[in-house]
Short mmCIF file of C-alpha atoms in Angstrom, two decimals:
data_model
loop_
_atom_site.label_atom_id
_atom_site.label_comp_id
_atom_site.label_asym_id
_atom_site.label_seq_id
_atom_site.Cartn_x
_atom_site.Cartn_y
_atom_site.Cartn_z
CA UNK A 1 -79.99 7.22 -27.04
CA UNK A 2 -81.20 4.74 -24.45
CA UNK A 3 -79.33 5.18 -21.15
CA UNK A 4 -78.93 2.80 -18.74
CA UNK A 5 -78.95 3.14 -14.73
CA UNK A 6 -77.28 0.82 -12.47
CA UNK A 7 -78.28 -0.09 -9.10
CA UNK A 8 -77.20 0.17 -6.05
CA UNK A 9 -73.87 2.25 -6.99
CA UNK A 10 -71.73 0.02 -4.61
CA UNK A 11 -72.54 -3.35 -2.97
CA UNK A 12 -70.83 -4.61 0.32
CA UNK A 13 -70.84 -8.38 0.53
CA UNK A 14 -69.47 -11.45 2.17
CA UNK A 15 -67.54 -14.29 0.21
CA UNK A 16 -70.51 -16.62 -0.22
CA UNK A 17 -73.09 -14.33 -0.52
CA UNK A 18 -75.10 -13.69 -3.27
CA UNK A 19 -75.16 -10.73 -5.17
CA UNK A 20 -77.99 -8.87 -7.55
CA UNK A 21 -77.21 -6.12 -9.32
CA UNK A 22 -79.44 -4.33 -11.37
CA UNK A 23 -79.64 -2.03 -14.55
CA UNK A 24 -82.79 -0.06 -15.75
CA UNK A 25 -83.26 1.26 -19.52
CA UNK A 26 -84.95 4.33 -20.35
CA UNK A 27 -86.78 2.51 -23.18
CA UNK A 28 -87.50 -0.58 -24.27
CA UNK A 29 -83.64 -3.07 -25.76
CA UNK A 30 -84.72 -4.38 -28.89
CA UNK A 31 -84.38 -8.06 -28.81
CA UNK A 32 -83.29 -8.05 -24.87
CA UNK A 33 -79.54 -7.05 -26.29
CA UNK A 34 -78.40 -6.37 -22.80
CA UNK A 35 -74.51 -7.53 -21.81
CA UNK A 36 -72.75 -7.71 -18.65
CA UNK A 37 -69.38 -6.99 -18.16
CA UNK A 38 -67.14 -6.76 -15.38
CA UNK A 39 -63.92 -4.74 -14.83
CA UNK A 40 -61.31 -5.07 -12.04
CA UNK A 41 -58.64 -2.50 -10.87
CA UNK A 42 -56.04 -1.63 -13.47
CA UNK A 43 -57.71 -4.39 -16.14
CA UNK A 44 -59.81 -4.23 -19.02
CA UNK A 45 -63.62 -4.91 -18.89
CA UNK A 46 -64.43 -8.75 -19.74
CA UNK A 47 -67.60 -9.60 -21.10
CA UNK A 48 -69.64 -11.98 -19.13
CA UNK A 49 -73.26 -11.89 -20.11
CA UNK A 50 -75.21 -11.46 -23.38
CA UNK A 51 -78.42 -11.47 -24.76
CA UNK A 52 -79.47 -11.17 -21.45
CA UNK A 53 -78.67 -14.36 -20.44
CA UNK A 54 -75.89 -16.12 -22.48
CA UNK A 55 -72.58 -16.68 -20.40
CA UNK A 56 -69.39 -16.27 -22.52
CA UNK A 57 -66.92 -18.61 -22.99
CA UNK A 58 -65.53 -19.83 -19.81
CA UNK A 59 -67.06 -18.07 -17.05
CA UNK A 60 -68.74 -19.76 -14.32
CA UNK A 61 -72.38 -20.43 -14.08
CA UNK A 62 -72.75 -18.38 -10.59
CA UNK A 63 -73.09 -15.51 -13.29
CA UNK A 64 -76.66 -15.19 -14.14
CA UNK A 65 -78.42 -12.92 -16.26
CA UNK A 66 -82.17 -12.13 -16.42
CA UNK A 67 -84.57 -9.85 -17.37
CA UNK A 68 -86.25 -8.10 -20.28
CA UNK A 69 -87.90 -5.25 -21.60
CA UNK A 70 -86.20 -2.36 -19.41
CA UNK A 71 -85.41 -4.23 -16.43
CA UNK A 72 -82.40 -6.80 -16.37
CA UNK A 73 -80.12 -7.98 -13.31
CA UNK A 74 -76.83 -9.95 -13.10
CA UNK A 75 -77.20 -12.03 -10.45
CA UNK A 76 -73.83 -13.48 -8.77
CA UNK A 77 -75.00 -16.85 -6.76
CA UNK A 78 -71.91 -17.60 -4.34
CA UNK A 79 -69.41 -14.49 -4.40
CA UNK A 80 -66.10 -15.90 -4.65
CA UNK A 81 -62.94 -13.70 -3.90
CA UNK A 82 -62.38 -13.07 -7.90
CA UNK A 83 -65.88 -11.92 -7.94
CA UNK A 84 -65.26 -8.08 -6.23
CA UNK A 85 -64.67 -6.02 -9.28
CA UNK A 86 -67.14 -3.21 -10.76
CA UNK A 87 -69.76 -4.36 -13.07
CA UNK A 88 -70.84 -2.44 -16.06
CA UNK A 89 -74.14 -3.18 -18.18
CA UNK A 90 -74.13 -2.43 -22.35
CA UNK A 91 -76.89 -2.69 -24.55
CA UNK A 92 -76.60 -2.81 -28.11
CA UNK A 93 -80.14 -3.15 -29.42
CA UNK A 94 -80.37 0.31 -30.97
CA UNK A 95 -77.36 2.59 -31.80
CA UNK A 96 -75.55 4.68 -30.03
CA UNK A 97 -74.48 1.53 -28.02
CA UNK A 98 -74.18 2.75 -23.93
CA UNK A 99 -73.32 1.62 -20.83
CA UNK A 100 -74.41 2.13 -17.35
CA UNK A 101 -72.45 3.78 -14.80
CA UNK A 102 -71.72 0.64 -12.92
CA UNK A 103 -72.46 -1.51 -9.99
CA UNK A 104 -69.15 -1.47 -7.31
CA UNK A 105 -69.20 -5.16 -5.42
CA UNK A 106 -67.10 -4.96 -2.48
CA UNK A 107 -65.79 -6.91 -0.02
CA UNK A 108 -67.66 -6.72 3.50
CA UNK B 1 -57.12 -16.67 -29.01
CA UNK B 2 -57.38 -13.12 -30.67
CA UNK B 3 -55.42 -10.26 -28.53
CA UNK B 4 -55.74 -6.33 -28.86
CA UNK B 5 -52.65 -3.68 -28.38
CA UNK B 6 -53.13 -0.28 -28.48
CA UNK B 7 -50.12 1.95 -29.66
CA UNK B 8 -50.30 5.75 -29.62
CA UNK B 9 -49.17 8.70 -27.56
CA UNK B 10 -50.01 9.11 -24.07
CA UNK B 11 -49.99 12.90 -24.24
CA UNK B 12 -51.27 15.08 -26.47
CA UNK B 13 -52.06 19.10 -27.45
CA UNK B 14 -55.54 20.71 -26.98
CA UNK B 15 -56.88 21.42 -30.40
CA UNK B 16 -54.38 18.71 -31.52
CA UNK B 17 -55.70 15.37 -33.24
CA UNK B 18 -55.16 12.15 -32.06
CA UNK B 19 -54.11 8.33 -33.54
CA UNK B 20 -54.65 5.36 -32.15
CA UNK B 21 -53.98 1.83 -33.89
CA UNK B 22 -54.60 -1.64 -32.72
CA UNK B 23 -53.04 -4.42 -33.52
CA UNK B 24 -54.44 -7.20 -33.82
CA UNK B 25 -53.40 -10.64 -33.43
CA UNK B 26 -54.30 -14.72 -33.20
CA UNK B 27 -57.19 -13.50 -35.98
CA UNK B 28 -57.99 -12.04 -38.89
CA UNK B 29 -58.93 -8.18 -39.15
CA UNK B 30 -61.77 -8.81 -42.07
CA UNK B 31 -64.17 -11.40 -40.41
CA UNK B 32 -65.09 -9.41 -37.66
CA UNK B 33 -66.36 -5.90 -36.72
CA UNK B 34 -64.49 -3.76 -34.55
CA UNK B 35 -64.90 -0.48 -32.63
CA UNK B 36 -62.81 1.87 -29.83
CA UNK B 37 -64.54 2.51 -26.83
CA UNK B 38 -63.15 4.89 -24.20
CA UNK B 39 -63.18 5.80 -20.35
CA UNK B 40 -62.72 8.93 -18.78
CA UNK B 41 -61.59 9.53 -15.21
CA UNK B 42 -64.23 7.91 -12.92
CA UNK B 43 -66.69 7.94 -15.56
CA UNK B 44 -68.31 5.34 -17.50
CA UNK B 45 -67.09 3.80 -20.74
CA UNK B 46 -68.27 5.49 -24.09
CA UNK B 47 -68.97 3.57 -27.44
CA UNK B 48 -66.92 6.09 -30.02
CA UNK B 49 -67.81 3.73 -33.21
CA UNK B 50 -67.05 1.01 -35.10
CA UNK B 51 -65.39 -0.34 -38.62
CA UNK B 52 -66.34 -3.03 -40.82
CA UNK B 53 -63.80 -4.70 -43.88
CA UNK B 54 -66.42 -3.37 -46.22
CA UNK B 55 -65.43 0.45 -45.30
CA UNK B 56 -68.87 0.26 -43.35
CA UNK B 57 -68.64 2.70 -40.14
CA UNK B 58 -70.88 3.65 -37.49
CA UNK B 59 -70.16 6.40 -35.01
CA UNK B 60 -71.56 7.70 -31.73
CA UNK B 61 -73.12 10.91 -32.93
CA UNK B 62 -71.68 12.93 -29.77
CA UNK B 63 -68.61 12.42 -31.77
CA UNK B 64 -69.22 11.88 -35.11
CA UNK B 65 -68.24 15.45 -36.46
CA UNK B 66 -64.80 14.90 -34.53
CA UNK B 67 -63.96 11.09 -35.30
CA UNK B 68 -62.63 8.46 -38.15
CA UNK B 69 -62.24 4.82 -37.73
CA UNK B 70 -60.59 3.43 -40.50
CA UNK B 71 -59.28 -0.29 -41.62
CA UNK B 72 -55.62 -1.63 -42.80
CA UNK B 73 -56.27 -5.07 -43.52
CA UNK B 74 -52.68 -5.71 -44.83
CA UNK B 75 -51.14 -4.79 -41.54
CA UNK B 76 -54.41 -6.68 -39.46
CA UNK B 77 -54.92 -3.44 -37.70
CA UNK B 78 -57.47 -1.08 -37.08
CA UNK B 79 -57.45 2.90 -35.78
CA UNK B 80 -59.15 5.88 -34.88
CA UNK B 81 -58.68 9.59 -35.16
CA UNK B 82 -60.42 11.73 -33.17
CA UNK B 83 -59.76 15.78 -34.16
CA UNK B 84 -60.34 19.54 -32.19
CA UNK B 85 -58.64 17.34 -28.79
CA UNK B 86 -59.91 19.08 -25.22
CA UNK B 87 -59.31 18.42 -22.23
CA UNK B 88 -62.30 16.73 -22.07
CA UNK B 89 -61.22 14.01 -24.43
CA UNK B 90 -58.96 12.44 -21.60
CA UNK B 91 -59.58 9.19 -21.45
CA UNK B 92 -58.15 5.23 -21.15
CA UNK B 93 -59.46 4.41 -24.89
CA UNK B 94 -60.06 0.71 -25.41
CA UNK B 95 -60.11 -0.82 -28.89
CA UNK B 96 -62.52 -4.28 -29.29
CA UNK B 97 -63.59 -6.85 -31.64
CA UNK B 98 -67.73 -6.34 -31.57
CA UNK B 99 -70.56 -5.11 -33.46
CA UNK B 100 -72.98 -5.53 -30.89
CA UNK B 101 -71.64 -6.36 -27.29
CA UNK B 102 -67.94 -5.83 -27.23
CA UNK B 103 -66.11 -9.85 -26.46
CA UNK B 104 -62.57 -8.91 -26.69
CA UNK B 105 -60.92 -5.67 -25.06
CA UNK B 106 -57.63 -4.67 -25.60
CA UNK B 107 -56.28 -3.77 -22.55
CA UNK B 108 -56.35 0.07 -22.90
CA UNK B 109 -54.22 3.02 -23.15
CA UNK B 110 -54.15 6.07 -21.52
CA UNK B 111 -54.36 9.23 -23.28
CA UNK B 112 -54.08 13.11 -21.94
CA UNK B 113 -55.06 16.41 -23.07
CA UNK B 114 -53.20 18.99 -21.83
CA UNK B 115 -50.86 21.48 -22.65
#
């Protein structure tokens, strides 16, 4: 199965600052099939990122998603209060579908 | 807008086997693919599998020997069975609508393995 690593483990920030978080596969995604998602306290996950780089519906374009091969990173622009959650990454290219362990974005 | 519930018990028996269903709502069960995906304690979230309206299933094979995921389109809900429980198996266990990356999440429901 491909598994995924996400760095740093936690991030301390500022409101305003900008965030990059990344995730590292142990092989190559077919077709970049990398999502983001992100997941606060008590909540489910919501999905933020696909394909890389294709926002879902309704979230803000601060969220942006790059990479390919085995390297990809969420990049958060201007963190906003809403923004301090945990961060998981999923690829789906090749089955077993994983996740990383997750990125922790706190508040400094 | 589709929503997810999860119903099912909260505790259950080593060795025991457990049910899930999800309900789902604001959407049809058959034009979509949908799988359960779980959490343990402070651990990341595991894919278990997914179901398809044509009977077509997929499971993680750390599982498969252990799990079902089956379809009842007449109720519009989906559910899983996982068998042989341990304590291991605790977990908040999330159904969602995906075949690839997951879009909608129920919101999760916690279940325990202990005697």
């Amino acid at each position: 199965e491909i598994v995924l690593t996400q760095s740093p483990g936690s991030l301390s920030l500022s409101l305003g600052e900008r965030a990059t978080l990344s995730c590292r596969a142990s092989q190559t995604i077919p077709n970049n099939y990398l999502a983001w998602h992100q997941q606060k306290p008590g909540q489910a996950p919501r999905l933020l990122i696909y394909e890389t780089s294709s926002r879902a519906a309704g979230i803000p374009d601060r969220f942006v998603g790059s990479g390919s091969g085995t390297d990809f990173t969420l990049t958060i622009t201007r963190l906003e209060p809403e923004d301090f959650a945990v961060y998981y990454c999923q690829q789906y290219g090749r089955s077993p579908r994983t996740f990383g362990q997750g990125t922790r974005v706190e508040i400094k | 807008q589709v929503r997810l519930q999860e119903s099912g018990p909260g505790l259950v028996n080593p060795s025991e086997t457990l049910s899930l269903i999800c309900s789902v709502s604001g959407g049809s069960i058959t034009s979509h693919y949908w799988s359960w995906i779980r959490q343990p304690p402070g651990k990341k979230l595991e894919w278990i599998g997914y179901v398809f309206n044509t009977g077509s299933t997929d499971y993680n094979p750390s599982l498969k020997s252990r799990v079902s995921i089956s379809m009842d389109t007449s109720k519009n809900q989906f559910s899983l069975n996982v068998d042989s429980l341990s304590v291991t198996d605790t977990a908040v266990y999330y159904c969602t609508r995906g075949f690839g990356f997951v879009d909608v999440w129920g919101q999760g429901t916690l279940v325990s393995v202990s005697s």
